[in-house]
Amino acid sequence: MNDQPLRIVIVGGVAGGASAATRARRCNEHAEITLIEKDEHVSFANCGLPYHIGGEIEDRQKLLVATSELLVNRFRLNVRTQTEAMAIDRERRLIRIRDQKDGTESDLPWDKLILSPGASPIVPRMEGADAAGVFTLRNIADMDRIIEAVHSSRGRKAVVVGAGFIGLEMAEQLVRHDFEVAVAELQSQVLPPLDPEMASPLEQECERHGVRLYLGDGIDRIATDDAGNACGVHLQSGAMVEGDVVILGLGVRPNTSLATESDLPLGQTGGITINEFLQTSDGDIYAVGDACEYTYGPTGQNMRVALAGPANRAGRLAGEHAATGSCRPVTDVMGTAIVRVFDLAAGLTGLSLKAAQRAGIAAKTATVVAGQHAGYFPGATPITLKLTYEEGTGRVLGAQAVGRDGVDKRLDVVATAMHFKATVHDLAGLDLCYAPPFGSAKDPVHQVAFVAGNQLDGLAELTASDADLSGYQVVDVRTVREVQESPLAGCSNAINIPVDELRDRLGELDAGAPTVVSCGVGVRGHIAQRILRQNGFASVSNLSGGATIRRHSVN
Ligand code: FAD
């Protein structure tokens, strides 16, 4: 009988790796578990890094979620920090490691190997990219360097390149330090995963806090002063944006060299291919986290989803499988993500409309603007919630939300519904908690599902918020005052008939003309649409999200 305990080696000691190691221990008290981490810290809170830079998380120690000592004392792990995994020898079941402190190399045997090496920030090859004052943010050391630069900056000006999640978080936190902050983004909007009109309120929020946005303008090169320090960024448009702190938030590349050099296949989006039990093509080697590809729920395709939740859950499952030989299959990932941008929160789960179109899925959307709780209860603020669903079947494909409060709850409800492959009608029927301080008897989730369901059933067609309205009889059913204060954007010929007068003024309209009705956010428009449809108007559509969303959709 072989008395050798099971040897589990894990590469990468943070989100996925630490989850795998601790789960493996909880499942197998006798295994020999080694955690290899090339940096100094294991199990730190990557997601908290921007908030310590800004001083919102005051205590640096709080970012060290589980220290090496805790992992050793409580879980009896062999924790090897400052040790880099160099190469996998699949035939001999060895991994070559290098001690960063003294440069010595050795081979470590494994029976099960879990790869969670994460991803590396993209640094473009361009002039000035390696200058002092240019930073990416991935780990504690990066954070410390940025903090030092923030404190020693003379110019107090920063340029954030890339308006994705980390870029926006950094912009917000640098404003907390009274920096003049500029954000440059190649796409024509911030937070590119969102549909443009959903990102527009975030742009206004950034500008409201003094952040200058350079949208649709990529970085050309980084300017340096005589001492070689970064002093700004030249954009492709020719604009020069000054700043002695430059943060690159250009996305990440998966760390896959260990896998590729040992012939473990990658998928189409460049992540390590795994099966439902997180196993690579070699059944004893697992991969989790930013380095691998998951099945993306809305499309069923494999793709990389560089988020902490999937990494933690996959790590946990891989740890269990490695330790016991079985685990529950990993579930599809929806890419559910959220970010705070000053006083707003925004996020998404699943597909935006543009992502659905890119994926070749026939999708429709519905958008509502609704209070996060009952309007009569103090503190009500609006959430804009946009649902994407499959034409014909009504399967929920995704949601995007932006607002001050309650955005996370709505996205999580939709993500949960998507997990169970819900349709818009299922969503409309969810029994959600309600009391005035928390929500509404018809929650924004219900409301958007009602709108989508009406459209799906042919009861109430919607017109996209950015549609060309020329050629339509456009009826704006807001009050005269509302229209005077805020005319319908991109439409000069709207006929203003307030909804309460509509039944008495039908004669002013052409029942045979294709008609679009519009109001503030779509609610009165829906009522007007039903009135017109039942009074002989053959073709009536409601402008999705009304004048409010149109303002964000057309220039
Ligand atoms: P990591 O957690 O990065 O761990 C990989 C580790 O492997 C690293 O420590 C690395 O040093 C080590 N490593 C790599 N190669 C080797 C090697 N050859 N040998 C030894 N060690 C190696 N996600 C969210 O869902 N929400 C958020 O709010 C959020 N905010 C974020 C904010 C920031 C600033 C950052 C950087 C990320 C954020 N993320 C967020 C993403 C999230 O942190 C990652 O998706 C998650 O950490 C991925 O886990 P992982 O285990 O794959 O990689």
XYZ file of C-alpha atoms in Angstrom, residues 92-532:
441
model
C 7.343 13.116 -14.473
C 4.645 15.006 -12.561
C 7.060 17.712 -11.426
C 6.928 21.467 -11.365
C 10.092 23.547 -11.546
C 10.104 26.401 -9.063
C 12.483 29.273 -8.448
C 13.013 30.908 -5.086
C 12.989 34.618 -5.903
C 15.041 35.455 -2.832
C 18.155 33.455 -3.687
C 17.485 32.384 -7.262
C 17.707 28.663 -6.481
C 15.606 26.300 -8.550
C 14.147 22.954 -7.584
C 11.511 20.449 -8.681
C 8.385 19.842 -6.714
C 6.396 16.639 -7.261
C 2.618 16.781 -7.628
C -0.234 14.379 -8.047
C -2.741 17.138 -8.704
C -1.795 20.569 -9.972
C -4.088 23.605 -9.890
C -3.186 26.634 -12.002
C -4.533 29.981 -10.869
C -1.846 32.353 -12.140
C -4.297 35.133 -12.971
C -3.666 37.708 -15.626
C -1.256 40.579 -16.224
C -2.187 44.159 -17.016
C -1.729 45.111 -20.641
C 1.078 47.593 -21.141
C 1.220 48.879 -24.712
C 4.576 48.925 -26.451
C 5.068 52.618 -26.903
C 7.348 55.495 -26.102
C 7.314 56.326 -22.409
C 5.466 53.203 -21.278
C 8.261 52.306 -18.863
C 8.833 55.837 -17.566
C 8.700 56.642 -13.858
C 5.193 57.730 -12.985
C 3.466 55.177 -15.246
C 1.591 52.478 -13.342
C -0.639 49.476 -13.673
C -2.560 48.086 -10.734
C -2.694 44.383 -10.044
C -1.146 43.678 -6.676
C -0.023 45.157 -3.365
C 3.362 46.225 -4.715
C 1.682 48.137 -7.566
C -0.615 49.760 -5.033
C 2.270 50.824 -2.815
C 4.053 52.374 -5.773
C 0.978 54.343 -6.770
C 0.431 55.554 -3.213
C 3.989 56.806 -3.087
C 3.596 58.609 -6.401
C 0.307 60.146 -5.298
C 1.887 61.501 -2.148
C 4.997 62.816 -3.861
C 3.288 64.224 -6.956
C 4.081 67.872 -7.479
C 1.751 68.474 -10.390
C -1.283 66.884 -8.741
C -2.514 65.893 -12.163
C -3.229 62.343 -13.244
C -4.165 60.677 -16.509
C -6.058 57.415 -16.397
C -5.866 55.540 -19.680
C -8.852 53.251 -20.139
C -12.316 53.890 -18.749
C -13.115 50.338 -17.740
C -13.900 49.193 -14.203
C -10.436 49.723 -12.734
C -9.856 52.957 -14.669
C -13.043 54.498 -13.320
C -12.325 53.324 -9.781
C -8.900 54.892 -9.972
C -10.253 58.156 -11.374
C -12.664 58.355 -8.453
C -9.991 57.624 -5.888
C -7.513 60.120 -7.349
C -10.175 62.821 -7.142
C -10.339 62.022 -3.424
C -6.681 63.113 -3.325
C -7.625 66.395 -5.026
C -5.892 65.426 -8.221
C -6.978 66.964 -11.481
C -7.942 63.784 -13.277
C -8.323 63.127 -16.995
C -9.548 59.824 -18.405
C -8.745 58.811 -21.978
C -10.666 55.976 -23.602
C -10.383 54.618 -27.126
C -14.077 53.707 -27.255
C -16.572 56.535 -27.583
C -17.981 55.879 -24.094
C -16.860 55.007 -20.595
C -17.400 51.455 -19.349
C -17.412 49.926 -22.827
C -19.265 46.729 -21.863
C -22.415 48.839 -21.383
C -24.641 50.107 -24.161
C -23.770 53.744 -24.819
C -26.883 55.346 -23.348
C -26.348 53.393 -20.111
C -22.815 54.744 -19.830
C -23.835 58.323 -20.533
C -24.969 59.117 -16.940
C -21.566 57.915 -15.726
C -19.855 60.320 -18.077
C -21.930 63.166 -16.685
C -21.128 62.007 -13.167
C -17.383 62.005 -13.913
C -17.595 65.490 -15.382
C -19.672 66.668 -12.419
C -16.714 65.687 -10.234
C -14.225 67.508 -12.407
C -12.910 64.493 -14.334
C -12.114 65.457 -17.930
C -13.031 62.745 -20.392
C -11.296 62.137 -23.692
C -13.557 59.598 -25.357
C -12.945 57.976 -28.707
C -9.310 58.906 -28.372
C -6.605 56.306 -27.852
C -3.185 56.765 -26.350
C -0.373 57.425 -28.799
C 2.603 57.753 -26.450
C 3.559 58.858 -22.985
C 5.350 62.170 -22.687
C 8.399 62.365 -20.440
C 10.344 65.291 -19.021
C 14.109 65.770 -19.132
C 14.547 63.490 -16.128
C 12.627 60.724 -17.875
C 9.554 61.022 -15.687
C 6.091 60.818 -17.186
C 4.539 64.239 -17.599
C 1.491 63.453 -19.680
C -0.058 61.427 -22.421
C -0.227 62.193 -26.131
C -3.496 60.985 -27.600
C -4.080 59.808 -31.149
C -6.073 62.957 -31.880
C -2.957 64.998 -31.177
C -4.213 66.204 -27.800
C -1.660 66.259 -24.996
C -3.056 65.576 -21.538
C -0.790 66.565 -18.672
C -0.183 64.436 -15.606
C 2.779 63.213 -13.595
C 0.820 60.147 -12.511
C -0.321 57.945 -15.404
C -2.445 54.900 -14.671
C -2.876 52.315 -17.404
C -6.200 50.497 -17.109
C -6.177 48.798 -20.473
C -7.365 45.347 -19.496
C -5.483 42.153 -18.824
C -3.821 39.259 -20.617
C -4.205 35.772 -19.146
C -1.038 34.211 -17.731
C -0.980 31.047 -19.775
C 2.676 30.371 -20.460
C 2.901 27.504 -17.941
C -0.043 25.880 -19.708
C 1.040 26.461 -23.289
C 4.598 25.359 -22.635
C 3.264 22.063 -21.367
C 0.873 21.658 -24.309
C -2.343 22.359 -22.463
C -4.713 23.823 -25.044
C -6.125 27.339 -24.991
C -9.557 28.368 -26.208
C -10.551 31.004 -28.726
C -10.342 33.904 -26.294
C -6.864 32.876 -25.157
C -7.709 31.302 -21.796
C -6.831 27.756 -20.729
C -9.484 25.274 -21.846
C -11.164 23.426 -18.986
C -14.062 21.026 -18.582
C -16.944 21.268 -16.124
C -14.704 19.995 -13.321
C -12.041 22.618 -14.068
C -9.723 19.993 -15.552
C -7.509 20.872 -18.476
C -6.825 18.326 -21.192
C -4.676 16.643 -18.518
C -7.124 15.323 -15.929
C -4.687 15.936 -13.069
C -4.120 19.584 -13.969
C -6.816 22.120 -13.234
C -7.077 25.769 -14.230
C -9.244 28.454 -12.668
C -9.608 32.215 -12.556
C -8.513 34.873 -15.004
C -6.240 32.446 -16.842
C -8.987 30.061 -17.969
C -12.133 30.155 -20.066
C -15.538 29.470 -18.577
C -18.792 28.699 -20.312
C -20.525 32.035 -20.696
C -24.206 31.490 -19.919
C -25.936 33.775 -22.408
C -24.143 32.368 -25.457
C -22.968 28.956 -24.305
C -19.543 29.841 -25.743
C -16.289 29.545 -23.845
C -14.697 32.822 -22.890
C -12.517 34.522 -20.342
C -14.314 36.361 -17.569
C -11.748 38.148 -15.402
C -13.766 38.597 -12.238
C -13.266 37.638 -8.627
C -16.517 35.720 -8.096
C -15.947 33.114 -10.796
C -12.295 32.726 -9.727
C -13.231 32.105 -6.095
C -15.988 29.644 -6.901
C -13.971 27.771 -9.506
C -10.997 27.618 -7.149
C -13.175 26.120 -4.463
C -14.478 23.436 -6.837
C -11.054 22.624 -8.254
C -9.668 22.291 -4.733
C -12.414 19.852 -3.864
C -12.001 17.831 -7.053
C -8.243 17.639 -6.629
C -8.614 16.565 -3.004
C -11.435 14.054 -3.377
C -11.768 13.133 -7.050
C -15.172 14.727 -7.449
C -17.099 17.965 -7.126
C -20.209 19.566 -8.483
C -19.811 20.822 -12.030
C -18.883 24.458 -12.393
C -21.850 26.611 -13.382
C -22.027 28.992 -16.310
C -20.656 32.445 -15.741
C -22.748 35.526 -16.514
C -20.049 38.191 -16.190
C -21.959 39.978 -13.461
C -20.030 43.105 -12.520
C -20.575 46.433 -10.839
C -18.625 49.623 -10.233
C -19.158 52.716 -8.167
C -18.467 55.983 -9.952
C -18.717 58.762 -7.367
C -22.398 58.876 -6.373
C -23.552 56.423 -9.015
C -23.308 52.679 -9.351
C -23.413 50.899 -12.681
C -23.092 47.336 -13.759
C -24.257 44.535 -15.925
C -24.938 40.851 -16.063
C -24.934 38.885 -19.283
C -25.323 40.555 -22.642
C -25.816 44.186 -23.486
C -27.635 44.813 -26.740
C -24.423 45.486 -28.614
C -22.828 42.319 -27.222
C -25.874 40.293 -28.255
C -25.678 41.755 -31.747
C -21.978 40.970 -31.901
C -22.765 37.402 -30.882
C -25.335 37.160 -33.677
C -28.248 36.670 -31.283
C -31.614 38.155 -32.242
C -32.198 40.225 -29.132
C -34.623 42.866 -27.996
C -34.440 45.226 -25.070
C -36.686 47.027 -22.640
C -35.648 49.948 -20.460
C -37.330 51.455 -17.418
C -36.449 54.296 -15.119
C -37.928 53.492 -11.728
C -37.338 54.316 -8.078
C -35.170 51.976 -6.058
C -37.937 52.052 -3.477
C -41.417 53.484 -3.164
C -41.477 57.035 -4.493
C -43.432 58.307 -1.479
C -40.790 57.064 0.940
C -38.002 59.588 1.616
C -34.801 59.071 -0.331
C -36.226 57.528 -3.475
C -33.809 57.777 -6.391
C -34.152 56.433 -9.920
C -32.531 53.330 -11.338
C -32.278 52.904 -15.075
C -32.626 49.216 -15.805
C -32.224 47.801 -19.289
C -33.089 44.187 -19.995
C -31.839 42.219 -22.988
C -33.845 39.188 -24.004
C -34.041 36.765 -26.867
C -36.528 37.594 -29.559
C -39.210 34.973 -29.879
C -38.438 32.944 -26.743
C -38.172 35.789 -24.224
C -35.151 34.148 -22.579
C -33.399 36.706 -20.414
C -29.940 37.378 -21.853
C -28.710 40.208 -19.681
C -29.338 43.410 -17.800
C -27.573 46.719 -17.288
C -28.361 49.142 -14.518
C -27.251 52.556 -13.362
C -28.422 54.560 -10.377
C -27.501 55.781 -6.946
C -28.852 52.954 -4.892
C -30.141 49.420 -5.376
C -28.324 48.708 -8.639
C -26.602 45.643 -7.184
C -29.858 44.112 -6.010
C -31.519 44.363 -9.419
C -28.530 42.962 -11.270
C -28.253 40.098 -8.817
C -31.925 39.243 -9.214
C -31.575 39.166 -12.992
C -28.309 37.182 -12.781
C -30.073 34.640 -10.576
C -32.987 34.425 -12.979
C -30.568 33.897 -15.865
C -28.883 31.110 -13.946
C -32.208 29.320 -13.960
C -32.745 30.167 -17.647
C -35.704 32.410 -16.923
C -37.819 34.178 -19.518
C -39.086 37.726 -19.139
C -42.399 36.266 -17.997
C -40.638 34.320 -15.228
C -38.961 37.552 -14.179
C -42.300 39.348 -14.057
C -43.592 36.681 -11.699
C -40.780 36.710 -9.141
C -41.933 37.135 -5.562
C -39.491 39.757 -4.267
C -39.421 41.342 -0.842
C -41.135 44.683 -0.449
C -41.752 47.375 2.133
C -41.548 51.103 1.297
C -37.965 51.669 2.538
C -36.682 48.772 0.409
C -38.544 48.553 -2.861
C -41.863 48.797 -4.595
C -44.696 46.335 -4.900
C -43.779 46.426 -8.568
C -40.003 46.406 -8.382
C -37.935 47.850 -11.254
C -37.153 44.230 -12.124
C -40.864 43.517 -12.504
C -41.454 46.699 -14.403
C -38.779 46.029 -16.971
C -40.069 42.472 -17.307
C -43.620 43.780 -17.844
C -42.399 46.061 -20.608
C -40.404 43.261 -22.209
C -43.307 40.822 -21.798
C -45.741 43.249 -23.428
C -43.387 43.625 -26.342
C -42.815 39.884 -26.596
C -46.560 39.242 -26.633
C -47.214 41.890 -29.272
C -49.182 44.054 -26.860
C -46.842 47.022 -26.865
C -44.093 47.513 -29.427
C -41.045 49.521 -28.392
C -38.920 51.860 -30.454
C -35.227 52.012 -29.639
C -34.249 55.115 -27.709
C -31.812 56.208 -30.426
C -34.122 55.519 -33.381
C -34.445 57.929 -36.290
C -37.935 59.335 -35.735
C -38.227 61.154 -39.034
C -41.044 59.625 -41.056
C -43.089 58.899 -37.941
C -45.995 60.719 -36.400
C -44.393 61.401 -33.014
C -46.745 62.115 -30.142
C -45.152 63.460 -26.973
C -47.660 62.811 -24.186
C -45.889 64.724 -21.436
C -47.344 67.955 -20.065
C -46.769 71.133 -22.025
C -44.421 72.374 -19.345
C -42.310 69.237 -19.367
C -41.930 69.482 -23.110
C -41.011 73.161 -22.928
C -38.401 72.452 -20.275
C -36.916 69.466 -22.055
C -37.947 68.933 -25.679
C -37.639 65.427 -27.110
C -34.040 65.106 -28.275
C -33.418 64.571 -31.981
C -37.025 65.211 -32.968
C -38.337 68.577 -34.104
C -41.794 67.583 -35.262
C -43.313 65.950 -32.155
C -46.997 66.702 -31.507
C -47.543 67.438 -27.833
C -50.793 66.015 -26.472
C -50.666 65.278 -22.719
C -51.803 61.730 -22.028
C -54.799 62.848 -19.959
C -56.152 64.792 -22.961
C -55.363 62.159 -25.566
C -58.786 60.475 -25.724
C -60.447 63.869 -26.393
C -57.936 64.984 -29.027
C -57.628 61.864 -31.185
C -58.947 63.851 -34.144
C -55.724 65.856 -34.249
C -53.803 62.716 -35.190
C -53.616 60.554 -38.316
C -54.718 57.049 -37.320
C -53.166 55.600 -40.465
C -49.683 57.008 -39.914
C -46.983 54.925 -38.265
C -46.856 56.504 -34.835
C -44.313 56.692 -32.019
C -45.453 57.888 -28.612
C -43.059 59.281 -26.051
C -43.233 60.529 -22.487
C -40.778 61.028 -19.603
C -39.593 57.460 -19.072
C -42.066 55.295 -20.981
C -44.935 54.759 -18.526
C -47.377 57.352 -19.842
C -46.232 56.465 -23.337
C -47.410 52.913 -22.745
C -50.829 54.134 -21.612
C -51.059 56.407 -24.661
C -50.017 53.537 -26.876
C -52.821 51.364 -25.533
C -55.336 54.180 -25.987
C -54.307 54.722 -29.607
